[in-house]
Amino acid sequence: MSLPMPKITLEDERDYLEWRLGSGRSVEILDVAVGSERRQGRGTRLLAHLLHDIPQDASLIFAITRISNTIAHEWYEKNGFRIVGRLHKFYRDGDGTESALMYGKDI
């Protein structure tokens, strides 16, 4: 039986961030979504809630995103994340494979 993933939502439940505790003292962002209007600061508000909610001994937040997801790359970099790795052919779907970037942020 798997444990439920913590989920942070804003007033509009289409705005959410799912996360889990990783190995060691890390936190993994699994999914970030905002409603149809982007660039309104809601993703950054979700991240602020995450930073408030995670265990105090956590030292790193990381996330994995598709190479093609340029909006996510901009958001992570704007919020102080840096690229810490590349995962070759990480995503496999109906269209083939796609690599991913791993972002990390010390906290």
Tab-separated table of N, CA and C in Angstrom:
chain	number	residue	atom	x	y	z
A	1	MET	N	0.840	-1.178	0.000
A	1	MET	CA	0.000	0.000	0.000
A	1	MET	C	0.883	1.238	0.000
A	2	SER	N	0.651	2.149	-0.924
A	2	SER	CA	1.464	3.353	-1.002
A	2	SER	C	0.852	4.465	-0.149
A	3	LEU	N	1.718	5.312	0.357
A	3	LEU	CA	1.262	6.430	1.179
A	3	LEU	C	0.732	7.538	0.283
A	4	PRO	N	-0.271	8.278	0.740
A	4	PRO	CA	-0.746	9.407	-0.064
A	4	PRO	C	0.329	10.490	-0.129
A	5	MET	N	0.405	11.157	-1.260
A	5	MET	CA	1.373	12.237	-1.433
A	5	MET	C	0.763	13.522	-0.892
A	6	PRO	N	1.517	14.267	-0.093
A	6	PRO	CA	0.994	15.555	0.367
A	6	PRO	C	0.672	16.443	-0.833
A	7	LYS	N	-0.435	17.154	-0.730
A	7	LYS	CA	-0.875	18.033	-1.814
A	7	LYS	C	-1.233	19.381	-1.223
A	8	ILE	N	-0.654	20.428	-1.787
A	8	ILE	CA	-0.930	21.799	-1.371
A	8	ILE	C	-1.824	22.406	-2.441
A	9	THR	N	-2.918	23.015	-2.025
A	9	THR	CA	-3.796	23.687	-2.985
A	9	THR	C	-4.012	25.129	-2.554
A	10	LEU	N	-4.370	25.947	-3.512
A	10	LEU	CA	-4.753	27.326	-3.230
A	10	LEU	C	-6.271	27.408	-3.247
A	11	GLU	N	-6.805	28.615	-3.309
A	11	GLU	CA	-8.254	28.799	-3.299
A	11	GLU	C	-8.914	28.036	-4.448
A	12	ASP	N	-8.312	28.083	-5.615
A	12	ASP	CA	-8.779	27.341	-6.782
A	12	ASP	C	-8.055	26.001	-6.768
A	13	GLU	N	-8.777	24.908	-6.625
A	13	GLU	CA	-8.140	23.606	-6.489
A	13	GLU	C	-7.420	23.147	-7.745
A	14	ARG	N	-7.551	23.894	-8.845
A	14	ARG	CA	-6.752	23.582	-10.032
A	14	ARG	C	-5.310	24.032	-9.847
A	15	ASP	N	-5.061	24.824	-8.816
A	15	ASP	CA	-3.710	25.269	-8.466
A	15	ASP	C	-3.216	24.354	-7.344
A	16	TYR	N	-2.259	23.486	-7.670
A	16	TYR	CA	-1.781	22.562	-6.642
A	16	TYR	C	-0.322	22.190	-6.858
A	17	LEU	N	0.283	21.684	-5.786
A	17	LEU	CA	1.644	21.170	-5.801
A	17	LEU	C	1.639	19.876	-5.001
A	18	GLU	N	2.090	18.794	-5.613
A	18	GLU	CA	2.208	17.507	-4.922
A	18	GLU	C	3.687	17.236	-4.669
A	19	TRP	N	3.982	16.660	-3.511
A	19	TRP	CA	5.364	16.403	-3.145
A	19	TRP	C	5.461	15.171	-2.265
A	20	ARG	N	6.695	14.720	-2.066
A	20	ARG	CA	6.946	13.616	-1.138
A	20	ARG	C	8.345	13.761	-0.568
A	21	LEU	N	8.545	13.111	0.557
A	21	LEU	CA	9.877	13.075	1.140
A	21	LEU	C	10.717	12.102	0.334
A	22	GLY	N	11.905	12.532	-0.032
A	22	GLY	CA	12.821	11.675	-0.774
A	22	GLY	C	13.778	10.986	0.181
A	23	SER	N	14.845	10.461	-0.364
A	23	SER	CA	15.835	9.807	0.480
A	23	SER	C	16.654	10.862	1.218
A	24	GLY	N	17.183	10.469	2.333
A	24	GLY	CA	17.967	11.417	3.126
A	24	GLY	C	17.102	12.557	3.610
A	25	ARG	N	17.575	13.759	3.410
A	25	ARG	CA	16.838	14.945	3.853
A	25	ARG	C	16.333	15.738	2.659
A	26	SER	N	15.845	15.031	1.647
A	26	SER	CA	15.388	15.706	0.432
A	26	SER	C	13.871	15.659	0.309
A	27	VAL	N	13.360	16.593	-0.472
A	27	VAL	CA	11.941	16.685	-0.791
A	27	VAL	C	11.832	16.692	-2.308
A	28	GLU	N	10.933	15.882	-2.848
A	28	GLU	CA	10.744	15.827	-4.292
A	28	GLU	C	9.415	16.455	-4.674
A	29	ILE	N	9.455	17.425	-5.570
A	29	ILE	CA	8.234	17.981	-6.143
A	29	ILE	C	7.793	17.034	-7.244
A	30	LEU	N	6.587	16.513	-7.130
A	30	LEU	CA	6.074	15.558	-8.109
A	30	LEU	C	5.267	16.219	-9.211
A	31	ASP	N	4.514	17.244	-8.862
A	31	ASP	CA	3.656	17.887	-9.847
A	31	ASP	C	3.307	19.288	-9.365
A	32	VAL	N	3.334	20.236	-10.277
A	32	VAL	CA	2.886	21.598	-10.009
A	32	VAL	C	1.921	21.956	-11.125
A	33	ALA	N	0.764	22.462	-10.764
A	33	ALA	CA	-0.220	22.861	-11.779
A	33	ALA	C	-0.909	24.139	-11.324
A	34	VAL	N	-1.157	25.004	-12.290
A	34	VAL	CA	-1.960	26.199	-12.036
A	34	VAL	C	-3.078	26.221	-13.064
A	35	GLY	N	-4.151	26.938	-12.731
A	35	GLY	CA	-5.284	27.035	-13.641
A	35	GLY	C	-4.878	27.627	-14.975
A	36	SER	N	-5.814	28.020	-15.731
A	36	SER	CA	-5.553	28.443	-17.102
A	36	SER	C	-4.740	29.726	-17.203
A	37	GLU	N	-4.748	30.572	-16.190
A	37	GLU	CA	-4.001	31.832	-16.245
A	37	GLU	C	-2.657	31.660	-15.571
A	38	ARG	N	-1.601	31.653	-16.364
A	38	ARG	CA	-0.259	31.507	-15.818
A	38	ARG	C	0.338	32.868	-15.544
A	39	ARG	N	1.493	32.829	-14.879
A	39	ARG	CA	2.279	34.032	-14.587
A	39	ARG	C	1.527	35.019	-13.686
A	40	GLN	N	0.757	34.464	-12.764
A	40	GLN	CA	0.056	35.293	-11.782
A	40	GLN	C	0.649	35.113	-10.379
A	41	GLY	N	1.746	34.357	-10.263
A	41	GLY	CA	2.404	34.149	-8.979
A	41	GLY	C	1.865	32.986	-8.167
A	42	ARG	N	0.911	32.252	-8.717
A	42	ARG	CA	0.326	31.150	-7.933
A	42	ARG	C	1.312	30.003	-7.718
A	43	GLY	N	2.114	29.694	-8.722
A	43	GLY	CA	3.123	28.648	-8.551
A	43	GLY	C	4.117	29.021	-7.465
A	44	THR	N	4.512	30.269	-7.433
A	44	THR	CA	5.440	30.741	-6.411
A	44	THR	C	4.788	30.700	-5.029
A	45	ARG	N	3.505	31.006	-4.948
A	45	ARG	CA	2.782	30.883	-3.665
A	45	ARG	C	2.732	29.434	-3.208
A	46	LEU	N	2.526	28.510	-4.144
A	46	LEU	CA	2.528	27.086	-3.793
A	46	LEU	C	3.893	26.669	-3.246
A	47	LEU	N	4.959	27.135	-3.881
A	47	LEU	CA	6.306	26.823	-3.410
A	47	LEU	C	6.533	27.387	-2.013
A	48	ALA	N	6.049	28.587	-1.740
A	48	ALA	CA	6.180	29.175	-0.397
A	48	ALA	C	5.466	28.318	0.644
A	49	HIS	N	4.286	27.812	0.305
A	49	HIS	CA	3.571	26.912	1.220
A	49	HIS	C	4.372	25.634	1.448
A	50	LEU	N	4.963	25.095	0.392
A	50	LEU	CA	5.782	23.892	0.533
A	50	LEU	C	6.941	24.149	1.483
A	51	LEU	N	7.635	25.247	1.301
A	51	LEU	CA	8.772	25.555	2.166
A	51	LEU	C	8.348	25.679	3.621
A	52	HIS	N	7.128	26.121	3.849
A	52	HIS	CA	6.598	26.219	5.211
A	52	HIS	C	6.225	24.846	5.772
A	53	ASP	N	5.740	23.944	4.914
A	53	ASP	CA	5.192	22.659	5.354
A	53	ASP	C	6.214	21.537	5.510
A	54	ILE	N	7.338	21.608	4.823
A	54	ILE	CA	8.272	20.485	4.839
A	54	ILE	C	8.994	20.397	6.184
A	55	PRO	N	9.532	19.213	6.498
A	55	PRO	CA	10.266	19.058	7.757
A	55	PRO	C	11.446	20.029	7.839
A	56	GLN	N	11.707	20.514	9.047
A	56	GLN	CA	12.762	21.504	9.229
A	56	GLN	C	14.144	20.962	8.937
A	57	ASP	N	14.322	19.634	8.981
A	57	ASP	CA	15.659	19.092	8.713
A	57	ASP	C	15.888	18.808	7.229
A	58	ALA	N	14.906	19.119	6.386
A	58	ALA	CA	15.097	18.948	4.941
A	58	ALA	C	16.164	19.930	4.455
A	59	SER	N	17.017	19.467	3.543
A	59	SER	CA	18.097	20.330	3.074
A	59	SER	C	18.092	20.558	1.567
A	60	LEU	N	17.261	19.819	0.832
A	60	LEU	CA	17.254	19.921	-0.621
A	60	LEU	C	15.854	19.652	-1.156
A	61	ILE	N	15.439	20.464	-2.120
A	61	ILE	CA	14.208	20.202	-2.874
A	61	ILE	C	14.646	19.910	-4.300
A	62	PHE	N	14.074	18.867	-4.887
A	62	PHE	CA	14.390	18.610	-6.282
A	62	PHE	C	13.135	18.279	-7.065
A	63	ALA	N	13.247	18.414	-8.386
A	63	ALA	CA	12.137	18.147	-9.292
A	63	ALA	C	12.699	17.695	-10.627
A	64	ILE	N	11.919	16.920	-11.345
A	64	ILE	CA	12.294	16.438	-12.669
A	64	ILE	C	11.254	16.934	-13.657
A	65	THR	N	11.717	17.457	-14.787
A	65	THR	CA	10.791	17.971	-15.788
A	65	THR	C	11.281	17.632	-17.193
A	66	ARG	N	10.339	17.512	-18.106
A	66	ARG	CA	10.683	17.206	-19.498
A	66	ARG	C	11.578	18.299	-20.087
A	67	ILE	N	12.473	17.890	-20.960
A	67	ILE	CA	13.319	18.841	-21.677
A	67	ILE	C	12.457	19.871	-22.412
A	68	SER	N	11.326	19.453	-22.955
A	68	SER	CA	10.485	20.339	-23.764
A	68	SER	C	9.639	21.310	-22.940
A	69	ASN	N	9.607	21.170	-21.630
A	69	ASN	CA	8.741	22.002	-20.790
A	69	ASN	C	9.452	23.303	-20.408
A	70	THR	N	9.550	24.204	-21.363
A	70	THR	CA	10.293	25.442	-21.137
A	70	THR	C	9.645	26.340	-20.084
A	71	ILE	N	8.329	26.283	-19.963
A	71	ILE	CA	7.664	27.077	-18.919
A	71	ILE	C	8.123	26.617	-17.541
A	72	ALA	N	8.222	25.296	-17.339
A	72	ALA	CA	8.703	24.771	-16.059
A	72	ALA	C	10.153	25.174	-15.819
A	73	HIS	N	10.985	25.101	-16.860
A	73	HIS	CA	12.395	25.494	-16.689
A	73	HIS	C	12.497	26.938	-16.214
A	74	GLU	N	11.742	27.821	-16.838
A	74	GLU	CA	11.759	29.238	-16.445
A	74	GLU	C	11.303	29.404	-15.003
A	75	TRP	N	10.244	28.691	-14.613
A	75	TRP	CA	9.697	28.817	-13.264
A	75	TRP	C	10.695	28.332	-12.220
A	76	TYR	N	11.281	27.146	-12.445
A	76	TYR	CA	12.250	26.630	-11.466
A	76	TYR	C	13.441	27.577	-11.335
A	77	GLU	N	13.966	28.034	-12.457
A	77	GLU	CA	15.133	28.919	-12.405
A	77	GLU	C	14.791	30.250	-11.737
A	78	LYS	N	13.600	30.788	-12.008
A	78	LYS	CA	13.166	32.038	-11.369
A	78	LYS	C	13.071	31.875	-9.850
A	79	ASN	N	12.771	30.667	-9.397
A	79	ASN	CA	12.599	30.400	-7.971
A	79	ASN	C	13.847	29.809	-7.308
A	80	GLY	N	15.000	29.984	-7.949
A	80	GLY	CA	16.267	29.643	-7.303
A	80	GLY	C	16.735	28.210	-7.474
A	81	PHE	N	16.074	27.439	-8.320
A	81	PHE	CA	16.532	26.083	-8.600
A	81	PHE	C	17.621	26.145	-9.666
A	82	ARG	N	18.498	25.151	-9.656
A	82	ARG	CA	19.502	25.044	-10.702
A	82	ARG	C	19.491	23.631	-11.253
A	83	ILE	N	19.943	23.476	-12.479
A	83	ILE	CA	19.999	22.147	-13.081
A	83	ILE	C	21.106	21.351	-12.397
A	84	VAL	N	20.754	20.160	-11.910
A	84	VAL	CA	21.734	19.316	-11.227
A	84	VAL	C	21.956	17.996	-11.963
A	85	GLY	N	21.191	17.751	-13.018
A	85	GLY	CA	21.385	16.521	-13.768
A	85	GLY	C	20.484	16.438	-14.984
A	86	ARG	N	20.823	15.513	-15.848
A	86	ARG	CA	20.028	15.241	-17.047
A	86	ARG	C	19.763	13.746	-17.078
A	87	LEU	N	18.521	13.375	-17.328
A	87	LEU	CA	18.115	11.976	-17.356
A	87	LEU	C	17.764	11.612	-18.794
A	88	HIS	N	18.637	10.855	-19.425
A	88	HIS	CA	18.488	10.506	-20.830
A	88	HIS	C	17.317	9.532	-21.024
A	89	LYS	N	16.426	9.861	-21.941
A	89	LYS	CA	15.255	9.020	-22.278
A	89	LYS	C	14.443	8.656	-21.031
A	90	PHE	N	14.220	9.624	-20.170
A	90	PHE	CA	13.513	9.396	-18.901
A	90	PHE	C	12.027	9.120	-19.107
A	91	TYR	N	11.399	9.864	-19.996
A	91	TYR	CA	9.966	9.711	-20.258
A	91	TYR	C	9.768	8.812	-21.472
A	92	ARG	N	8.899	7.832	-21.319
A	92	ARG	CA	8.537	6.964	-22.429
A	92	ARG	C	7.028	7.034	-22.591
A	93	ASP	N	6.598	7.462	-23.754
A	93	ASP	CA	5.162	7.548	-24.005
A	93	ASP	C	4.880	7.183	-25.456
A	94	GLY	N	3.669	7.408	-25.903
A	94	GLY	CA	3.253	7.014	-27.251
A	94	GLY	C	4.070	7.639	-28.360
A	95	ASP	N	4.699	8.776	-28.089
A	95	ASP	CA	5.477	9.466	-29.115
A	95	ASP	C	6.955	9.095	-29.084
A	96	GLY	N	7.331	8.150	-28.294
A	96	GLY	CA	8.740	7.776	-28.193
A	96	GLY	C	9.287	8.066	-26.817
A	97	THR	N	10.466	8.663	-26.788
A	97	THR	CA	11.101	8.958	-25.505
A	97	THR	C	11.525	10.423	-25.470
A	98	GLU	N	11.658	10.923	-24.265
A	98	GLU	CA	12.128	12.298	-24.075
A	98	GLU	C	13.005	12.337	-22.830
A	99	SER	N	14.067	13.084	-22.918
A	99	SER	CA	14.951	13.250	-21.765
A	99	SER	C	14.349	14.253	-20.786
A	100	ALA	N	14.936	14.311	-19.611
A	100	ALA	CA	14.446	15.199	-18.565
A	100	ALA	C	15.615	15.936	-17.928
A	101	LEU	N	15.292	17.072	-17.332
A	101	LEU	CA	16.242	17.804	-16.521
A	101	LEU	C	15.851	17.666	-15.060
A	102	MET	N	16.846	17.498	-14.200
A	102	MET	CA	16.607	17.461	-12.760
A	102	MET	C	17.063	18.787	-12.189
A	103	TYR	N	16.154	19.429	-11.464
A	103	TYR	CA	16.449	20.710	-10.819
A	103	TYR	C	16.600	20.483	-9.318
A	104	GLY	N	17.469	21.235	-8.685
A	104	GLY	CA	17.651	21.166	-7.252
A	104	GLY	C	17.779	22.540	-6.644
A	105	LYS	N	17.399	22.630	-5.374
A	105	LYS	CA	17.496	23.890	-4.624
A	105	LYS	C	17.848	23.544	-3.184
A	106	ASP	N	18.954	24.117	-2.723
A	106	ASP	CA	19.317	23.951	-1.311
A	106	ASP	C	18.398	24.810	-0.464
A	107	ILE	N	17.987	24.279	0.674
A	107	ILE	CA	17.121	25.042	1.562
A	107	ILE	C	17.691	25.090	2.963
